[in-house]
Short mmCIF file of C-alpha atoms in Angstrom, two decimals:
data_model
loop_
_atom_site.label_atom_id
_atom_site.label_comp_id
_atom_site.label_asym_id
_atom_site.label_seq_id
_atom_site.Cartn_x
_atom_site.Cartn_y
_atom_site.Cartn_z
CA UNK A 12 -227.36 106.82 -22.21
CA UNK A 13 -225.56 107.77 -18.63
CA UNK A 14 -222.20 108.10 -21.15
CA UNK A 15 -223.95 111.47 -22.60
CA UNK A 16 -224.03 114.47 -21.94
CA UNK A 17 -226.97 117.20 -22.63
CA UNK A 18 -226.01 119.79 -24.96
CA UNK A 19 -227.06 123.64 -24.65
CA UNK A 20 -230.07 125.23 -26.86
CA UNK A 21 -228.12 126.81 -29.92
CA UNK A 22 -224.30 125.73 -29.33
CA UNK A 23 -222.41 123.17 -30.77
CA UNK A 24 -222.61 119.88 -30.06
CA UNK A 25 -220.89 116.67 -30.53
CA UNK A 26 -222.36 113.21 -32.01
CA UNK A 27 -220.26 109.77 -31.54
CA UNK A 28 -220.72 107.89 -35.31
CA UNK A 29 -219.87 104.18 -34.80
CA UNK A 30 -219.51 102.28 -37.83
CA UNK A 31 -219.52 98.48 -37.63
CA UNK A 32 -220.08 94.64 -39.31
CA UNK A 33 -222.00 93.65 -35.59
CA UNK A 34 -225.12 92.05 -37.16
CA UNK A 35 -223.61 90.41 -40.35
CA UNK A 36 -221.81 88.21 -38.30
CA UNK A 37 -219.72 88.12 -41.93
CA UNK A 38 -215.71 86.48 -40.54
CA UNK A 39 -214.12 88.36 -43.33
CA UNK A 40 -210.72 87.94 -42.05
CA UNK A 41 -208.69 84.82 -41.85
CA UNK A 42 -207.34 85.97 -38.17
CA UNK A 43 -209.29 84.95 -35.24
CA UNK A 44 -208.96 88.07 -33.86
CA UNK A 45 -210.73 89.57 -36.86
CA UNK A 46 -213.38 87.16 -37.15
CA UNK A 47 -216.26 85.85 -35.11
CA UNK A 48 -218.47 87.69 -32.95
CA UNK A 49 -217.67 91.34 -35.18
CA UNK A 50 -218.59 93.39 -32.35
CA UNK A 51 -216.04 95.87 -33.12
CA UNK A 52 -216.55 99.59 -33.71
CA UNK A 53 -214.23 99.81 -37.09
CA UNK A 54 -214.77 102.98 -37.92
CA UNK A 55 -215.37 105.87 -34.91
CA UNK A 56 -215.72 109.49 -35.94
CA UNK A 57 -216.50 112.15 -33.81
CA UNK A 58 -218.40 114.86 -35.31
CA UNK A 59 -218.41 118.62 -34.14
CA UNK A 60 -222.38 119.86 -35.10
CA UNK A 61 -222.50 123.93 -35.04
CA UNK A 62 -226.07 124.52 -36.47
CA UNK A 63 -225.26 128.53 -36.41
CA UNK A 64 -223.18 128.65 -38.62
CA UNK A 65 -223.74 124.84 -40.45
CA UNK A 66 -220.38 123.68 -40.15
CA UNK A 67 -219.30 120.11 -39.79
CA UNK A 68 -215.82 118.80 -38.44
CA UNK A 69 -215.35 114.99 -38.76
CA UNK A 70 -212.40 113.80 -36.24
CA UNK A 71 -212.03 109.86 -36.91
CA UNK A 72 -210.81 108.02 -33.73
CA UNK A 73 -207.70 105.96 -35.29
CA UNK A 74 -209.08 102.22 -33.94
CA UNK A 75 -205.59 101.04 -33.11
CA UNK A 76 -205.66 103.79 -29.87
CA UNK A 77 -204.68 102.60 -27.07
CA UNK A 78 -207.60 102.15 -24.79
CA UNK A 79 -206.25 101.39 -20.98
CA UNK A 80 -208.64 99.15 -18.70
CA UNK A 81 -209.86 99.48 -15.57
CA UNK A 82 -207.34 96.19 -14.60
CA UNK A 83 -204.55 98.43 -15.97
CA UNK A 84 -204.51 95.80 -19.74
CA UNK A 85 -204.22 97.87 -22.78
CA UNK A 86 -206.78 97.36 -25.30
CA UNK A 87 -207.18 98.69 -28.79
CA UNK A 88 -210.35 101.58 -28.30
CA UNK A 89 -212.68 99.63 -30.72
CA UNK A 90 -212.23 97.25 -28.38
CA UNK A 91 -214.38 99.24 -26.10
CA UNK A 92 -217.63 98.29 -27.97
CA UNK A 93 -216.69 94.95 -27.38
CA UNK A 94 -216.94 94.91 -23.78
CA UNK A 95 -218.99 97.44 -23.01
CA UNK A 96 -221.23 98.76 -25.75
CA UNK A 97 -222.06 102.49 -26.95
CA UNK A 98 -221.59 103.87 -23.17
CA UNK A 99 -218.17 102.61 -23.20
CA UNK A 100 -217.15 103.95 -26.55
CA UNK A 101 -218.57 106.97 -25.86
CA UNK A 102 -217.41 107.47 -22.41
CA UNK A 103 -213.72 106.12 -23.85
CA UNK A 104 -213.88 109.02 -26.99
CA UNK A 105 -214.86 111.11 -24.30
CA UNK A 106 -211.91 111.09 -21.93
CA UNK A 107 -208.86 110.55 -24.93
CA UNK A 108 -210.38 113.94 -27.24
CA UNK A 109 -211.70 115.84 -23.58
CA UNK A 110 -215.15 116.78 -25.08
CA UNK A 111 -218.83 115.76 -23.90
CA UNK A 112 -220.91 113.97 -26.09
CA UNK A 113 -224.64 114.47 -26.68
CA UNK A 114 -225.36 111.87 -28.90
CA UNK A 115 -224.61 108.71 -31.07
CA UNK A 116 -225.23 106.77 -34.00
CA UNK A 117 -224.62 103.32 -35.27
CA UNK A 118 -224.51 102.20 -38.37
CA UNK A 119 -224.12 98.62 -39.94
CA UNK A 120 -222.55 98.79 -43.48
CA UNK A 121 -225.89 96.60 -44.53
CA UNK A 122 -227.08 99.68 -43.47
CA UNK A 123 -225.33 102.19 -45.14
CA UNK A 124 -225.26 100.08 -48.19
CA UNK A 125 -229.26 101.00 -47.90
CA UNK A 126 -228.77 104.39 -47.09
CA UNK A 127 -226.58 105.36 -50.36
CA UNK A 128 -229.20 103.46 -52.55
CA UNK A 129 -231.87 105.20 -51.54
CA UNK A 130 -229.73 108.79 -52.10
CA UNK A 131 -229.56 106.78 -55.45
CA UNK A 132 -225.85 106.72 -55.43
CA UNK A 133 -223.63 109.17 -53.65
CA UNK A 134 -220.28 110.34 -55.74
CA UNK A 135 -216.86 110.66 -54.35
CA UNK A 136 -213.37 110.30 -56.14
CA UNK A 137 -211.37 107.12 -55.73
CA UNK A 138 -207.85 107.29 -55.48
CA UNK A 139 -207.01 104.05 -56.71
CA UNK A 140 -208.69 100.86 -57.97
CA UNK A 141 -209.98 99.22 -55.54
CA UNK A 142 -211.63 94.89 -55.66
CA UNK A 143 -212.77 92.94 -52.40
CA UNK A 144 -215.50 90.63 -52.11
CA UNK A 145 -218.41 91.70 -50.82
CA UNK A 146 -219.42 90.34 -47.17
CA UNK A 147 -222.61 89.97 -48.08
CA UNK A 148 -223.07 88.28 -51.36
CA UNK A 149 -219.50 86.68 -51.60
CA UNK A 150 -219.29 88.35 -54.96
CA UNK A 151 -215.38 90.14 -55.82
CA UNK A 152 -216.50 94.42 -56.93
CA UNK A 153 -213.93 95.90 -58.37
CA UNK A 154 -214.26 99.94 -58.73
CA UNK A 155 -211.95 102.17 -60.85
CA UNK A 156 -210.31 105.31 -59.77
CA UNK A 157 -211.84 108.81 -60.94
CA UNK A 158 -214.58 110.43 -59.81
CA UNK A 159 -217.79 108.66 -59.88
CA UNK A 160 -221.14 107.81 -58.53
CA UNK A 161 -221.11 104.84 -56.19
CA UNK A 162 -223.92 102.64 -55.92
CA UNK A 163 -224.58 101.01 -52.11
CA UNK A 164 -223.06 97.96 -53.07
CA UNK A 165 -219.37 100.00 -54.14
CA UNK A 166 -220.11 102.41 -51.13
CA UNK A 167 -219.43 100.08 -49.17
CA UNK A 168 -216.55 98.48 -51.05
CA UNK A 169 -215.18 101.62 -50.75
CA UNK A 170 -215.71 102.26 -47.00
CA UNK A 171 -213.82 98.62 -45.83
CA UNK A 172 -211.31 98.34 -49.14
CA UNK A 173 -207.48 98.45 -47.18
CA UNK A 174 -205.35 96.24 -48.50
CA UNK A 175 -205.02 97.84 -51.56
CA UNK A 176 -203.26 100.50 -49.93
CA UNK A 177 -199.28 99.97 -49.36
CA UNK A 178 -198.65 101.48 -46.91
CA UNK A 179 -201.38 103.49 -43.37
CA UNK A 180 -203.89 100.94 -44.50
CA UNK A 181 -206.52 102.01 -42.21
CA UNK A 182 -205.79 105.58 -42.22
CA UNK A 183 -206.69 105.66 -46.19
CA UNK A 184 -209.50 103.67 -45.25
CA UNK A 185 -210.32 105.83 -42.94
CA UNK A 186 -209.93 109.15 -44.64
CA UNK A 187 -212.53 106.79 -47.58
CA UNK A 188 -215.42 106.67 -44.80
CA UNK A 189 -214.70 110.37 -43.84
CA UNK A 190 -215.11 111.08 -48.24
CA UNK A 191 -218.17 108.93 -48.34
CA UNK A 192 -220.00 110.34 -45.35
CA UNK A 193 -219.35 114.21 -46.22
CA UNK A 194 -220.58 113.02 -50.02
CA UNK A 195 -224.08 111.16 -48.52
CA UNK A 196 -224.58 114.27 -46.22
CA UNK A 197 -224.21 116.73 -49.25
CA UNK A 198 -226.41 114.39 -51.10
CA UNK A 199 -229.36 114.38 -48.48
CA UNK A 200 -229.35 117.92 -47.85
CA UNK A 201 -229.36 119.04 -51.89
CA UNK A 202 -232.66 117.71 -51.54
CA UNK A 203 -235.74 119.95 -51.96
CA UNK A 204 -236.43 121.16 -49.19
CA UNK A 205 -239.73 119.87 -48.59
CA UNK A 206 -238.68 116.93 -49.33
CA UNK A 207 -236.00 116.78 -46.82
CA UNK A 208 -238.62 115.16 -43.80
CA UNK A 209 -238.97 112.33 -45.90
CA UNK A 210 -235.51 111.95 -47.05
CA UNK A 211 -234.32 112.64 -43.39
CA UNK A 212 -237.10 109.63 -42.23
CA UNK A 213 -235.91 107.25 -44.88
CA UNK A 214 -231.97 107.74 -44.03
CA UNK A 215 -232.51 107.42 -40.16
CA UNK A 216 -234.37 103.90 -40.23
CA UNK A 217 -230.90 102.99 -41.29
CA UNK A 218 -229.40 104.42 -38.29
CA UNK A 219 -229.39 103.70 -34.64
CA UNK A 220 -229.29 106.73 -32.24
CA UNK A 221 -230.38 107.99 -28.86
CA UNK A 222 -231.73 111.19 -31.08
CA UNK A 223 -235.54 111.39 -31.72
CA UNK A 224 -237.09 111.63 -34.92
CA UNK A 225 -238.07 115.06 -34.54
CA UNK A 226 -234.56 116.07 -33.08
CA UNK A 227 -233.34 114.49 -36.22
CA UNK A 228 -235.37 116.72 -38.93
CA UNK A 229 -234.74 120.16 -37.15
CA UNK A 230 -231.07 119.36 -37.05
CA UNK A 231 -231.00 118.84 -40.65
CA UNK A 232 -233.38 121.65 -41.67
CA UNK A 233 -230.58 124.06 -39.64
CA UNK A 234 -228.20 122.67 -42.49
CA UNK A 235 -230.83 122.96 -45.11
CA UNK A 236 -230.97 124.68 -48.21
CA UNK A 237 -228.37 122.76 -50.40
CA UNK A 238 -224.96 121.75 -49.13
CA UNK A 239 -223.07 124.93 -50.76
CA UNK A 240 -223.71 126.53 -47.79
CA UNK A 241 -222.84 124.12 -44.92
CA UNK A 242 -218.43 123.64 -44.23
CA UNK A 243 -216.93 120.09 -43.17
CA UNK A 244 -214.21 120.00 -42.15
CA UNK A 245 -212.40 116.48 -42.27
CA UNK A 246 -209.29 115.03 -40.18
CA UNK A 247 -207.97 111.87 -38.38
CA UNK A 248 -206.26 111.89 -34.30
CA UNK A 249 -202.57 110.65 -33.91
CA UNK A 250 -202.86 107.55 -35.84
CA UNK A 251 -198.69 106.86 -35.69
CA UNK A 252 -197.75 104.07 -34.21
CA UNK A 253 -195.62 100.37 -34.24
CA UNK A 254 -195.94 97.04 -32.47
CA UNK A 255 -196.67 97.42 -28.38
CA UNK A 256 -194.70 94.61 -27.15
CA UNK A 257 -196.66 95.49 -23.47
CA UNK A 258 -199.40 95.35 -24.75
CA UNK A 259 -199.02 91.35 -26.03
CA UNK A 260 -197.38 92.48 -29.13
CA UNK A 261 -200.05 94.11 -31.16
CA UNK A 262 -200.71 97.22 -33.39
CA UNK A 263 -200.82 100.49 -31.33
CA UNK A 264 -200.99 104.03 -32.09
CA UNK A 265 -198.63 105.77 -29.78
CA UNK A 266 -199.89 107.73 -26.70
CA UNK A 267 -200.03 111.18 -27.73
CA UNK A 268 -202.09 113.24 -25.44
CA UNK A 269 -200.34 116.21 -26.46
CA UNK A 270 -201.27 116.23 -30.18
CA UNK A 271 -205.15 114.91 -28.91
CA UNK A 272 -205.07 118.14 -27.07
CA UNK A 273 -203.58 120.46 -29.67
CA UNK A 274 -206.41 118.90 -32.61
CA UNK A 275 -209.29 119.70 -30.20
CA UNK A 276 -208.51 122.92 -29.68
CA UNK A 277 -208.47 123.44 -32.87
CA UNK A 278 -211.74 121.57 -33.53
CA UNK A 279 -213.41 123.20 -30.74
CA UNK A 280 -212.36 126.99 -32.04
CA UNK A 281 -214.50 125.85 -35.09
CA UNK A 282 -211.43 126.33 -37.70
CA UNK A 283 -210.34 123.74 -39.87
CA UNK A 284 -207.95 120.70 -38.42
CA UNK A 285 -207.06 119.04 -41.40
CA UNK A 286 -203.17 121.01 -41.37
CA UNK A 287 -203.12 119.64 -37.37
CA UNK A 288 -199.82 117.82 -37.40
CA UNK A 289 -201.19 115.28 -34.79
CA UNK A 290 -197.94 112.64 -34.79
CA UNK A 291 -195.30 114.65 -34.17
CA UNK A 292 -195.67 114.73 -29.96
CA UNK A 293 -196.63 110.80 -29.90
CA UNK A 294 -194.72 109.21 -27.14
CA UNK A 295 -192.53 106.25 -29.05
CA UNK A 296 -191.07 104.43 -25.97
#
């Protein structure tokens, strides 16, 4: 991929994880712009990986972040996937965050379900009752609040649900997605070390990535030995926004280069970015 920048051996590097519905064509919405070809990456997480200290930092790129195209028009950043696939998305996120991206991984919701089931379920804390129609089967699944082990179908609902939240719907959903990602990583890395290559191979078959299998196994091995020895930080980029009349009345996050710069400075340093106030620097028109 011409958009990717090779990382230096032993140095921290960035992976862009894209979650999408594109293979399912499941028009899960009655809004025309949200159904149909479904080629948008609804979940974008930039992950800083530092194997030397077994540290991962997950930064959600809010899907409503504005992206200015070459012709001057403004779209949501998740539209980049529709226009130019992974390469355009990688470039857009790299430009936004100011860091080079070395690898990418794409995962679809059906594959997410498979991953969780292969791991025998994952444990998360559900903060409110979630009820959602499974886009794959049409049945309505309800998950009660509290800490619990979710199977693949429930995990998929946990990652999709946002209408149960009265405010900041997408922020809640993205928090759930990062919590799920963390639970999957921990469960996989808690496997006995002799099982790890098989676990990794089995999970990797569900993910599209530029990384070669030996590379993935070697990376997983550097984090192995139990999730207790691993640090995972988690945060979101600037997410405050409003209806943007100039962009045709779409809801967009405010432009906020300073917020992104402040956040990424902390991420780059390897510190915990979760308390950085990213929204106070938003440029409110």
